[in-house]
CSV table of C-alpha atoms and ligand atoms in Angstrom, one decimal:
chain,number,residue,atom,x,y,z
O,147,MET,CA,-48.4,-69.4,41.5
O,148,THR,CA,-46.7,-66.4,43.3
O,149,ASP,CA,-47.3,-63.0,43.7
O,150,SER,CA,-44.1,-61.3,42.8
O,151,SER,CA,-44.0,-58.3,41.8
O,152,SER,CA,-40.5,-58.0,40.9
O,153,ASP,CA,-39.5,-57.7,37.8
O,154,ALA,CA,-37.9,-61.0,35.7
O,155,PRO,CA,-34.9,-60.7,35.0
O,156,GLY,CA,-33.7,-59.7,31.1
O,157,LYS,CA,-35.3,-57.0,28.9
O,158,PRO,CA,-37.1,-54.3,30.7
O,159,ALA,CA,-40.6,-54.7,31.0
O,160,PRO,CA,-42.8,-52.2,29.2
O,161,SER,CA,-45.2,-50.5,31.4
O,162,GLY,CA,-48.4,-51.5,30.6
O,163,GLN,CA,-49.3,-47.8,29.7
O,164,ALA,CA,-46.6,-48.9,26.5
O,165,MET,CA,-49.2,-51.5,25.4
O,166,TRP,CA,-51.6,-48.0,24.2
O,167,GLY,CA,-48.5,-45.9,24.9
O,168,GLY,CA,-49.4,-44.4,21.0
O,169,ARG,CA,-52.1,-42.7,22.4
O,170,PHE,CA,-51.4,-41.5,25.8
O,171,SER,CA,-48.3,-40.1,26.9
O,172,ASP,CA,-49.2,-39.5,30.5
O,173,LYS,CA,-49.0,-42.7,32.8
O,174,PRO,CA,-52.1,-43.6,34.8
O,175,ALA,CA,-52.5,-41.5,37.9
O,176,GLU,CA,-52.2,-44.7,41.5
O,177,LEU,CA,-55.9,-44.5,41.8
O,178,MET,CA,-56.5,-45.4,38.4
O,179,GLN,CA,-54.3,-48.4,38.3
O,180,ALA,CA,-55.9,-49.7,41.9
O,181,ILE,CA,-59.1,-49.9,40.3
O,182,ASN,CA,-58.4,-51.2,37.0
O,183,VAL,CA,-55.5,-54.3,37.8
O,184,SER,CA,-57.2,-57.6,37.3
O,185,ILE,CA,-54.3,-59.4,37.9
O,186,GLY,CA,-54.3,-59.8,41.7
O,187,PHE,CA,-58.0,-62.1,40.7
O,188,ASP,CA,-57.4,-62.8,36.2
O,189,ARG,CA,-54.0,-64.5,37.4
O,190,ARG,CA,-56.7,-67.9,37.7
O,191,LEU,CA,-57.0,-67.7,34.2
O,192,ALA,CA,-53.8,-68.1,33.3
O,193,ALA,CA,-53.9,-71.9,31.7
O,194,GLN,CA,-57.0,-70.8,29.9
O,195,ASP,CA,-55.2,-67.4,28.7
O,196,LEU,CA,-52.2,-69.8,27.4
O,197,GLU,CA,-54.8,-72.2,25.9
O,198,GLY,CA,-56.3,-69.5,23.9
O,199,SER,CA,-52.9,-68.2,23.0
O,200,ARG,CA,-51.9,-71.4,21.8
O,201,ALA,CA,-54.7,-72.5,19.5
O,202,HIS,CA,-54.2,-68.3,18.1
O,203,ALA,CA,-50.9,-68.8,17.4
O,204,ALA,CA,-51.8,-72.2,15.1
O,205,MET,CA,-54.1,-70.4,13.2
O,206,LEU,CA,-52.6,-67.7,12.5
O,207,GLN,CA,-49.9,-69.4,11.3
O,208,LYS,CA,-51.9,-72.1,9.3
O,209,THR,CA,-53.7,-69.3,7.5
O,210,GLY,CA,-50.5,-67.8,6.6
O,211,VAL,CA,-51.1,-64.3,9.1
O,212,ILE,CA,-48.1,-65.2,10.5
O,213,THR,CA,-45.0,-67.0,9.4
O,214,SER,CA,-44.4,-70.2,10.4
O,215,GLU,CA,-40.8,-68.8,12.5
O,216,ASP,CA,-42.4,-65.9,14.6
O,217,ALA,CA,-45.3,-68.8,15.1
O,218,GLN,CA,-42.8,-71.3,16.9
O,219,ALA,CA,-41.2,-68.7,18.7
O,220,ILE,CA,-44.8,-67.8,20.2
O,221,LEU,CA,-45.1,-71.7,20.7
O,222,GLY,CA,-42.4,-71.9,22.4
O,223,GLY,CA,-42.0,-68.6,24.6
O,224,LEU,CA,-45.7,-69.8,25.8
O,225,ASP,CA,-44.4,-73.2,26.4
O,226,LYS,CA,-42.2,-71.5,28.9
O,227,ILE,CA,-44.8,-69.1,30.2
O,228,GLY,CA,-46.5,-72.2,31.3
O,229,ALA,CA,-43.5,-73.3,32.7
O,230,GLU,CA,-42.9,-70.4,35.1
O,231,ILE,CA,-46.6,-70.6,36.5
O,232,GLU,CA,-46.4,-74.3,37.0
O,233,ALA,CA,-43.0,-73.6,39.2
O,234,GLY,CA,-44.5,-70.2,40.6
O,235,THR,CA,-42.1,-68.2,39.0
O,236,PHE,CA,-44.0,-66.5,36.4
O,237,PRO,CA,-44.0,-62.8,37.9
O,238,PHE,CA,-47.4,-61.6,37.8
O,239,ARG,CA,-46.9,-57.8,38.0
O,240,GLU,CA,-49.8,-55.0,38.8
O,241,GLU,CA,-48.4,-52.7,35.8
O,242,PHE,CA,-49.1,-55.0,33.4
O,243,GLU,CA,-52.9,-54.8,35.0
O,244,ASP,CA,-54.4,-58.4,33.7
O,245,ILE,CA,-54.1,-62.4,33.1
O,246,HIS,CA,-53.3,-60.8,29.4
O,247,MET,CA,-50.8,-58.3,30.0
O,248,ASN,CA,-48.5,-60.0,31.7
O,249,VAL,CA,-48.3,-63.2,29.6
O,250,GLU,CA,-47.6,-61.1,26.8
O,251,ALA,CA,-45.2,-58.5,28.6
O,252,ARG,CA,-43.7,-61.9,29.7
O,253,LEU,CA,-43.4,-62.8,26.4
O,254,THR,CA,-41.9,-59.4,24.8
O,255,GLU,CA,-39.0,-60.2,27.5
O,256,LEU,CA,-38.8,-64.1,26.3
O,257,ILE,CA,-38.7,-63.6,22.5
O,258,GLY,CA,-38.2,-60.2,21.5
O,259,PRO,CA,-40.7,-58.4,18.7
O,260,ALA,CA,-42.3,-61.4,17.8
O,261,ALA,CA,-44.5,-61.4,20.6
O,262,GLY,CA,-46.4,-58.5,18.9
O,263,ARG,CA,-47.8,-60.5,16.4
O,264,LEU,CA,-50.0,-62.9,18.5
O,265,HIS,CA,-52.4,-59.6,19.1
O,266,THR,CA,-53.0,-59.4,15.3
O,267,ALA,CA,-56.7,-60.2,14.9
O,268,ARG,CA,-57.6,-60.9,18.1
O,269,SER,CA,-58.7,-58.6,21.4
O,270,ARG,CA,-58.8,-58.1,25.6
O,271,ASN,CA,-61.9,-58.4,24.6
O,272,ASP,CA,-62.3,-61.9,23.0
O,273,GLN,CA,-59.7,-63.1,24.8
O,274,ILE,CA,-61.2,-62.7,28.4
O,275,ALA,CA,-64.6,-63.3,26.8
O,276,LEU,CA,-62.4,-66.8,26.3
O,277,ASP,CA,-60.6,-67.7,29.3
O,278,PHE,CA,-63.3,-66.9,31.4
O,279,ARG,CA,-65.4,-69.5,29.6
O,280,MET,CA,-62.8,-72.5,29.7
O,281,TRP,CA,-63.0,-71.7,33.0
O,282,VAL,CA,-66.8,-72.3,33.4
O,283,ARG,CA,-66.5,-74.9,31.4
O,284,GLU,CA,-64.1,-76.7,33.3
O,285,ALA,CA,-65.7,-76.1,37.2
O,286,CYS,CA,-69.1,-76.8,35.4
O,287,ASP,CA,-67.5,-80.3,34.4
O,288,ARG,CA,-65.6,-80.6,37.9
O,289,THR,CA,-68.7,-80.3,40.0
O,290,LEU,CA,-69.7,-82.3,37.6
O,291,ALA,CA,-67.5,-84.8,39.2
O,292,GLN,CA,-68.4,-84.5,42.1
O,293,ILE,CA,-71.9,-84.3,42.3
O,294,LYS,CA,-71.5,-88.1,41.1
O,295,GLY,CA,-69.4,-88.8,44.1
O,296,LEU,CA,-71.7,-87.2,46.2
O,297,GLN,CA,-74.3,-89.2,44.6
O,298,ARG,CA,-72.0,-92.5,45.6
O,299,ALA,CA,-72.0,-91.7,48.9
O,300,LEU,CA,-76.4,-91.2,49.3
O,301,ILE,CA,-76.8,-94.8,47.2
O,302,ALA,CA,-73.6,-96.6,49.7
O,303,LYS,CA,-75.2,-95.3,52.9
O,304,ALA,CA,-79.2,-96.0,51.0
O,305,GLU,CA,-78.9,-99.1,50.3
O,306,PRO,CA,-77.9,-101.0,53.8
O,307,ASN,CA,-80.6,-98.7,55.0
O,308,ALA,CA,-83.6,-99.6,52.2
O,309,ALA,CA,-85.5,-101.1,55.1
O,310,THR,CA,-84.6,-99.3,57.8
O,311,LEU,CA,-87.5,-97.4,59.6
O,312,MET,CA,-87.6,-93.3,59.9
O,313,PRO,CA,-90.4,-90.5,60.1
O,314,GLY,CA,-91.4,-89.1,57.5
O,315,PHE,CA,-91.8,-85.7,57.7
O,316,THR,CA,-94.6,-82.1,56.8
O,317,HIS,CA,-94.2,-78.9,58.4
O,318,LEU,CA,-91.7,-81.6,60.3
O,319,GLN,CA,-94.8,-83.2,61.8
O,320,PRO,CA,-94.6,-87.3,62.1
O,321,ALA,CA,-96.3,-87.6,59.0
O,322,GLN,CA,-96.6,-91.5,57.6
O,323,PRO,CA,-92.9,-93.8,58.0
O,324,VAL,CA,-90.6,-94.2,55.3
O,325,THR,CA,-87.5,-95.6,54.8
O,326,PHE,CA,-84.1,-94.2,55.7
O,327,GLY,CA,-83.0,-94.9,52.2
O,328,HIS,CA,-85.5,-93.8,50.6
O,329,HIS,CA,-84.7,-90.7,51.8
O,330,LEU,CA,-81.4,-89.8,51.1
O,331,MET,CA,-82.4,-91.3,47.9
O,332,ALA,CA,-84.6,-88.3,47.5
O,333,TYR,CA,-81.8,-86.5,47.7
O,334,VAL,CA,-79.9,-88.6,44.8
O,335,GLU,CA,-83.0,-87.5,42.2
O,336,MET,CA,-82.5,-84.1,42.8
O,337,PHE,CA,-78.4,-83.8,42.7
O,338,GLY,CA,-79.7,-85.2,39.8
O,339,ARG,CA,-81.4,-83.0,38.0
O,340,ASP,CA,-78.4,-80.4,39.4
O,341,ALA,CA,-76.1,-82.1,37.4
O,342,GLY,CA,-78.5,-81.8,34.5
O,343,ARG,CA,-78.7,-78.2,35.2
O,344,PHE,CA,-74.7,-78.3,34.3
O,345,ALA,CA,-74.6,-80.5,31.4
O,346,ASP,CA,-77.2,-78.9,29.8
O,347,ALA,CA,-75.2,-75.1,31.0
O,348,ARG,CA,-72.4,-77.1,30.0
O,349,GLN,CA,-74.0,-77.6,26.9
O,350,ARG,CA,-74.9,-74.3,25.6
O,351,MET,CA,-71.9,-72.8,26.5
O,352,ASN,CA,-69.6,-74.8,24.4
O,353,GLU,CA,-69.0,-72.3,21.8
O,354,SER,CA,-65.8,-70.1,21.2
O,355,PRO,CA,-65.9,-66.4,21.7
O,356,LEU,CA,-62.6,-66.3,20.0
O,357,GLY,CA,-61.6,-64.2,16.8
O,358,ALA,CA,-64.6,-61.8,17.6
O,359,ALA,CA,-61.5,-60.0,18.1
O,360,ALA,CA,-62.9,-56.3,19.9
O,361,LEU,CA,-66.8,-56.9,18.3
O,362,ALA,CA,-66.6,-56.9,15.5
O,363,GLY,CA,-65.1,-59.6,13.3
O,364,SER,CA,-61.3,-59.5,12.0
O,365,PRO,CA,-60.2,-58.6,8.3
O,366,PHE,CA,-57.7,-61.1,9.0
O,367,PRO,CA,-58.6,-64.1,7.1
O,368,ILE,CA,-58.6,-66.3,10.3
O,369,ASP,CA,-60.2,-69.2,10.6
O,370,ARG,CA,-62.6,-69.8,13.8
O,371,HIS,CA,-63.5,-72.9,13.3
O,372,MET,CA,-60.1,-74.1,13.7
O,373,THR,CA,-59.1,-72.4,16.8
O,374,ALA,CA,-63.1,-73.0,18.1
O,375,GLN,CA,-62.3,-76.9,17.5
O,376,ALA,CA,-58.6,-77.0,18.7
O,377,LEU,CA,-60.1,-74.8,22.1
O,378,GLY,CA,-63.0,-78.6,22.5
O,379,PHE,CA,-65.3,-76.1,21.4
O,380,ASP,CA,-68.5,-77.2,19.0
O,381,ALA,CA,-68.3,-74.0,17.4
O,382,PRO,CA,-67.7,-70.2,17.0
O,383,LEU,CA,-70.3,-68.3,18.5
O,384,ALA,CA,-72.2,-66.7,15.3
O,385,ASN,CA,-72.4,-63.5,16.3
O,386,SER,CA,-69.3,-61.4,16.6
O,387,LEU,CA,-71.3,-58.5,19.1
O,388,ASP,CA,-72.8,-61.6,21.4
O,389,ALA,CA,-69.8,-63.0,21.4
O,390,VAL,CA,-67.6,-60.3,24.1
O,391,ALA,CA,-70.6,-59.4,25.0
O,392,ASP,CA,-73.2,-62.1,27.3
O,393,ARG,CA,-71.5,-63.2,30.5
O,394,ASP,CA,-75.4,-65.9,30.8
O,395,PHE,CA,-73.4,-68.8,29.8
O,396,ALA,CA,-71.8,-67.6,33.7
O,397,LEU,CA,-75.0,-66.7,34.8
O,398,GLU,CA,-76.5,-70.2,33.5
O,399,ALA,CA,-73.5,-72.0,35.4
O,400,LEU,CA,-73.8,-70.0,39.0
O,401,ALA,CA,-77.9,-70.8,38.6
O,402,ALA,CA,-77.2,-73.8,38.7
O,403,ALA,CA,-74.8,-73.9,41.2
O,404,THR,CA,-77.0,-71.8,43.3
O,405,ILE,CA,-80.0,-74.5,42.5
O,406,CYS,CA,-77.6,-77.4,43.7
O,407,ALA,CA,-76.1,-75.2,46.7
O,408,VAL,CA,-80.1,-75.0,48.1
O,409,HIS,CA,-80.3,-78.9,48.0
O,410,LEU,CA,-77.1,-79.4,49.9
O,411,SER,CA,-78.0,-76.4,52.5
O,412,ARG,CA,-81.6,-78.8,53.2
O,413,LEU,CA,-79.7,-81.7,53.8
O,414,ALA,CA,-76.7,-79.9,55.7
O,415,GLU,CA,-80.3,-78.9,57.8
O,416,GLU,CA,-81.1,-82.6,58.0
O,417,ILE,CA,-78.5,-83.8,59.7
O,418,VAL,CA,-78.1,-81.0,62.0
O,419,ILE,CA,-81.6,-81.5,63.0
O,420,TRP,CA,-80.8,-85.7,63.0
O,421,MET,CA,-77.7,-85.0,65.0
O,422,THR,CA,-79.3,-83.5,67.6
O,423,PRO,CA,-80.1,-85.9,70.9
O,424,GLN,CA,-83.7,-84.1,70.8
O,425,PHE,CA,-83.4,-86.7,67.2
O,426,GLY,CA,-80.5,-88.9,67.8
O,427,PHE,CA,-80.9,-90.8,64.1
O,428,ILE,CA,-77.3,-90.0,63.2
O,429,LYS,CA,-74.2,-89.9,64.8
O,430,LEU,CA,-70.9,-88.0,63.2
O,431,THR,CA,-67.2,-89.0,63.6
O,432,ASP,CA,-65.3,-86.4,65.1
O,433,ALA,CA,-63.9,-86.3,61.5
O,434,PHE,CA,-66.9,-83.7,60.9
O,435,THR,CA,-67.7,-82.2,64.4
O,436,SER,CA,-66.1,-80.2,66.3
O,437,GLY,CA,-66.1,-79.1,70.1
O,438,SER,CA,-67.1,-76.0,72.1
O,439,SER,CA,-63.8,-75.0,73.8
O,440,ILE,CA,-66.5,-74.6,77.2
O,441,MET,CA,-68.8,-76.7,77.2
O,442,PRO,CA,-66.6,-80.4,77.4
O,443,GLN,CA,-70.2,-81.9,76.6
O,444,LYS,CA,-70.2,-80.5,72.6
O,445,LYS,CA,-70.2,-82.0,69.5
O,446,ASN,CA,-70.9,-80.0,67.4
O,447,PRO,CA,-71.9,-80.6,63.4
O,448,ASP,CA,-70.1,-77.5,62.3
O,449,ALA,CA,-69.2,-79.0,58.4
O,450,ALA,CA,-72.9,-79.2,58.1
O,451,GLU,CA,-73.7,-76.0,59.2
O,452,LEU,CA,-71.2,-74.8,56.7
O,453,VAL,CA,-72.8,-76.0,53.8
O,454,ARG,CA,-75.7,-75.1,55.0
O,455,ALA,CA,-74.1,-71.4,55.1
O,456,LYS,CA,-72.3,-71.6,52.1
O,457,ALA,CA,-75.3,-71.5,49.8
O,458,GLY,CA,-75.1,-67.9,50.6
O,459,ARG,CA,-72.5,-67.0,48.1
O,460,MET,CA,-74.2,-68.9,45.4
O,461,LEU,CA,-76.9,-67.1,45.3
O,462,GLY,CA,-74.8,-64.0,46.0
O,463,ALA,CA,-72.6,-65.0,43.4
O,464,PHE,CA,-75.4,-64.9,41.0
O,465,THR,CA,-77.8,-62.0,42.2
O,466,GLN,CA,-74.3,-60.0,41.8
O,467,LEU,CA,-73.4,-60.8,38.4
O,468,ALA,CA,-76.6,-60.4,36.8
O,469,VAL,CA,-76.4,-56.7,38.7
O,470,VAL,CA,-73.2,-56.1,36.7
O,471,MET,CA,-74.8,-57.0,33.7
O,472,LYS,CA,-78.8,-55.9,33.4
O,473,GLY,CA,-78.7,-53.0,31.4
O,474,LEU,CA,-75.4,-52.7,30.5
O,475,PRO,CA,-75.6,-51.9,26.2
O,476,LEU,CA,-73.5,-53.7,24.1
O,477,THR,CA,-70.8,-54.5,24.1
O,478,TYR,CA,-67.8,-55.4,26.1
O,479,SER,CA,-67.8,-52.5,28.7
O,480,LYS,CA,-65.6,-52.9,31.9
O,481,ASP,CA,-67.4,-53.4,34.4
O,482,MET,CA,-67.8,-57.5,33.1
O,483,GLN,CA,-64.3,-57.4,34.9
O,484,GLU,CA,-66.2,-57.9,38.2
O,485,ASP,CA,-67.4,-61.1,36.1
O,486,LYS,CA,-64.6,-63.1,37.5
O,487,VAL,CA,-64.4,-63.0,41.3
O,488,PRO,CA,-68.3,-63.8,42.2
O,489,ALA,CA,-67.6,-67.5,40.4
O,490,PHE,CA,-64.2,-68.3,41.2
O,491,GLU,CA,-66.0,-67.4,44.6
O,492,ALA,CA,-69.0,-69.4,44.1
O,493,PHE,CA,-67.6,-72.6,42.4
O,494,ASP,CA,-64.8,-72.5,45.1
O,495,ALA,CA,-67.9,-72.7,48.3
O,496,LEU,CA,-69.9,-75.2,45.5
O,497,GLU,CA,-66.9,-77.7,44.8
O,498,LEU,CA,-65.6,-77.9,48.5
O,499,SER,CA,-69.5,-78.3,50.1
O,500,LEU,CA,-69.8,-81.0,47.6
O,501,ARG,CA,-66.9,-82.7,49.3
O,502,ALA,CA,-67.7,-81.9,52.2
O,503,MET,CA,-70.9,-83.1,51.8
O,504,ALA,CA,-69.8,-86.4,51.0
O,505,GLY,CA,-67.6,-87.0,53.5
O,506,MET,CA,-70.5,-86.4,55.9
O,507,VAL,CA,-72.8,-88.9,54.3
O,508,ALA,CA,-70.2,-91.2,54.2
O,509,ASP,CA,-69.2,-90.7,58.2
O,510,LEU,CA,-72.5,-90.5,59.3
O,511,GLN,CA,-73.9,-93.7,61.2
O,512,PRO,CA,-78.3,-93.9,61.5
O,513,ALA,CA,-79.2,-95.0,65.3
O,514,VAL,CA,-81.4,-97.4,63.8
O,515,GLU,CA,-83.3,-98.0,67.0
O,516,THR,CA,-83.9,-94.3,67.6
O,517,MET,CA,-85.5,-94.1,64.0
O,518,GLU,CA,-87.5,-97.8,64.2
O,519,LYS,CA,-89.4,-96.1,67.4
O,520,ALA,CA,-89.6,-92.3,66.1
O,521,ALA,CA,-91.3,-93.8,63.3
O,522,GLY,CA,-93.9,-95.5,65.5
O,523,ALA,CA,-94.5,-91.7,67.4
O,524,GLY,CA,-96.7,-89.2,66.7
O,525,PHE,CA,-99.8,-91.2,65.3
O,526,SER,CA,-97.5,-91.8,62.1
O,527,THR,CA,-100.0,-95.4,61.1
O,528,ALA,CA,-102.8,-93.5,60.7
O,529,THR,CA,-103.6,-92.8,57.4
O,530,ASP,CA,-102.9,-96.7,57.1
O,531,LEU,CA,-106.2,-97.0,59.7
O,532,ALA,CA,-108.3,-94.5,57.4
O,533,ASP,CA,-107.1,-96.8,54.3
O,534,TRP,CA,-107.7,-99.9,56.0
O,535,LEU,CA,-111.6,-98.5,56.8
O,536,VAL,CA,-111.4,-97.3,53.0
O,537,ARG,CA,-110.0,-100.7,51.5
O,538,GLU,CA,-112.0,-102.9,54.2
O,539,LEU,CA,-115.0,-101.5,54.6
O,540,GLY,CA,-115.8,-99.2,51.8
O,541,LEU,CA,-115.7,-96.3,53.9
O,542,PRO,CA,-115.4,-92.9,52.1
O,543,PHE,CA,-112.1,-91.3,52.7
O,544,ARG,CA,-113.6,-88.1,54.0
O,545,GLU,CA,-116.0,-90.4,56.5
O,546,ALA,CA,-112.6,-92.9,57.3
O,547,HIS,CA,-110.7,-89.6,57.8
O,548,HIS,CA,-112.9,-88.8,60.6
O,549,ILE,CA,-113.6,-92.3,62.2
O,550,THR,CA,-109.0,-92.2,62.6
O,551,GLY,CA,-108.9,-89.0,63.8
O,552,ALA,CA,-111.4,-89.6,66.5
O,553,ALA,CA,-109.0,-92.8,67.2
O,554,VAL,CA,-106.0,-91.0,67.6
O,555,LYS,CA,-108.5,-88.8,69.4
O,556,ARG,CA,-108.8,-91.7,72.3
O,557,ALA,CA,-105.5,-92.8,71.9
O,558,GLU,CA,-104.1,-89.9,73.2
O,559,GLN,CA,-106.5,-90.2,76.0
O,560,LEU,CA,-105.6,-93.4,77.2
O,561,GLY,CA,-102.2,-92.3,76.5
O,562,CYS,CA,-101.0,-95.1,74.4
O,563,ASP,CA,-100.0,-95.4,70.0
O,564,LEU,CA,-102.3,-96.7,67.9
O,565,PRO,CA,-101.1,-100.1,67.6
O,566,SER,CA,-101.6,-100.5,71.1
O,567,LEU,CA,-105.2,-98.8,70.9
O,568,PRO,CA,-107.6,-101.4,72.5
O,569,LEU,CA,-110.2,-103.0,69.7
O,570,THR,CA,-112.7,-102.1,71.9
O,571,ASP,CA,-112.0,-98.7,71.6
O,572,LEU,CA,-111.5,-98.7,67.8
O,573,GLN,CA,-115.0,-100.9,67.6
O,574,ALA,CA,-116.8,-98.3,69.4
O,575,LEU,CA,-116.4,-95.6,66.8
O,576,GLU,CA,-117.0,-98.6,63.9
O,577,PRO,CA,-118.5,-101.7,65.0
O,578,ARG,CA,-117.2,-103.6,61.6
O,579,ILE,CA,-113.3,-102.9,62.6
O,580,THR,CA,-111.2,-106.1,63.5
O,581,GLN,CA,-108.8,-107.4,64.7
O,582,SER,CA,-107.2,-107.5,61.1
O,583,VAL,CA,-106.8,-103.7,61.4
O,584,TYR,CA,-103.2,-104.4,63.7
O,585,LYS,CA,-101.3,-105.9,60.8
O,586,VAL,CA,-101.3,-102.2,59.2
O,587,LEU,CA,-101.0,-100.4,62.0
O,588,THR,CA,-97.0,-100.9,62.4
O,589,PRO,CA,-94.5,-98.8,60.8
O,590,ALA,CA,-92.5,-101.3,58.6
O,591,ALA,CA,-96.1,-102.6,57.3
O,592,SER,CA,-97.2,-99.0,56.4
O,593,VAL,CA,-94.0,-98.9,54.4
O,594,ALA,CA,-93.9,-102.3,53.3
O,595,SER,CA,-97.1,-101.4,51.8
O,596,ARG,CA,-96.2,-98.5,49.8
O,597,MET,CA,-95.4,-100.3,46.9
O,598,SER,CA,-96.7,-97.3,44.4
O,599,TYR,CA,-93.9,-96.0,41.9
O,600,GLY,CA,-91.6,-94.4,43.7
O,601,GLY,CA,-93.0,-95.2,46.9
O,602,THR,CA,-90.8,-96.1,50.6
O,603,ALA,CA,-91.8,-100.1,50.1
O,604,PRO,CA,-88.2,-101.3,50.7
O,605,ASP,CA,-88.5,-102.9,47.4
O,606,GLN,CA,-89.0,-100.1,45.8
O,607,VAL,CA,-86.5,-98.2,47.0
O,608,ARG,CA,-84.0,-101.2,46.0
O,609,GLY,CA,-85.5,-100.6,42.4
O,610,GLN,CA,-84.4,-97.2,42.1
O,611,ILE,CA,-80.9,-97.2,44.4
O,612,LYS,CA,-80.8,-100.1,41.4
O,613,ARG,CA,-81.4,-98.2,38.8
O,614,TRP,CA,-79.1,-95.1,40.1
O,615,LYS,CA,-75.7,-97.2,40.2
O,616,GLU,CA,-76.5,-98.3,36.3
O,617,ILE,CA,-76.9,-94.5,36.0
O,618,LEU,CA,-73.7,-93.7,37.2
O,619,ALA,CA,-72.2,-96.9,36.8
H,729,LIG,N1,-59.2,-57.9,32.1
H,729,LIG,C1,-60.7,-57.5,31.0
H,729,LIG,C2,-62.0,-58.1,31.7
H,729,LIG,O1,-61.6,-58.9,32.6
H,729,LIG,C3,-59.9,-57.4,30.2
H,729,LIG,C4,-60.7,-57.2,28.8
H,729,LIG,C5,-60.8,-56.0,29.0
H,729,LIG,N2,-60.7,-54.8,27.7
H,729,LIG,C6,-60.8,-53.9,27.0
H,729,LIG,N3,-61.3,-53.3,26.2
H,729,LIG,N4,-60.4,-53.2,28.4
H,729,LIG,O2,-62.6,-58.1,31.7
């Protein structure tokens, strides 16, 4: 697409004002044009606008509202415009305000007065509601595909690491050992629900506003079911006022985008933490890191940091649109022209983030030894000791918890970890403790024992990987 504002060849184009010139005798103030114009951003709706116009023209012909000669001329002209847009030669002109009037002006230049029949039984109000809805619908579809791509990358990394030990954290303090595969699969679940939210939103938004016209419907014998079907909608929206007035479809998609971005930012934050030399859990190649202009040793996780930051755009976009919409009386108000930029920005950022994250996940390599060592640090198998006391000696869990706490304190005094705490020290706390307790105190044993459904035992993790592979196949 070009930003050319020069006139196209052929008949001089009417100015935007001429669209309603019957009522107006003066041109708009320059400032009015500056605040009113939207072609700078709604040109991104050109493809949807043309598709909607094609369906509308075909329907007008079928219902006898326009002649087939006019319909053919219109459809031919729309094809030419489509080719111009594709070739980057379409003249997007500010004097025609928005995408709808730019297309109509160009159509007039190309086919003459027949162009004026395309807008029969239609208003820019149902037109923009349609274009924007179709754009958001496509954005949901693209996002859904990218979420799947990210899930596949996570699964591919989880599979060889189903038994790779790492510390599980609460409060970012070592809690219990888990496996790296289990940790990655947690995100597969989160992104799975994100996909579900986009799919739900998509289904709910899939009703067509076209034919609501300005707000009240049309006196022409139009067939809204026909256009709805032609444009891939399940049905026409059942209330014309609702059709032109609401933007909940975009709000819902932006809410889904925000939640997805929150998930992305948490994974991004973990990548940042894991990459620090202090943690040293993973390595990223040069592909997703950058250096410092002054500190030669640096390898910074910039891509992860930017994914983390971009969550702000999604939430900002949702907030922006919600604030634009709140308190607007039915039906259309020009405020609603401000609905598009936040959605464009949010989905641009989300799609980029999803792709970058899939790339980073594929790229990252776990430092298996460092992770396994860390998995045993911080007395991470203390719960396993307490559980052993409950299981083998029949102690109430509270008492077992107390004894284990004392064992941790003793190990801390001796400067050792739980698996190397001498049996005599354990027996000083509870004489019935036997040598066999040590079998449960290694991180590997701890992890392997957590066979409850959804637990971190490698076999459980492999089962979940298998399940997800089938879902995504
Ligand atoms: N450019 C407008 C928008 O984005 C199109 C609808 C204009 N409708 C109107 N009644 N002025 O919302």
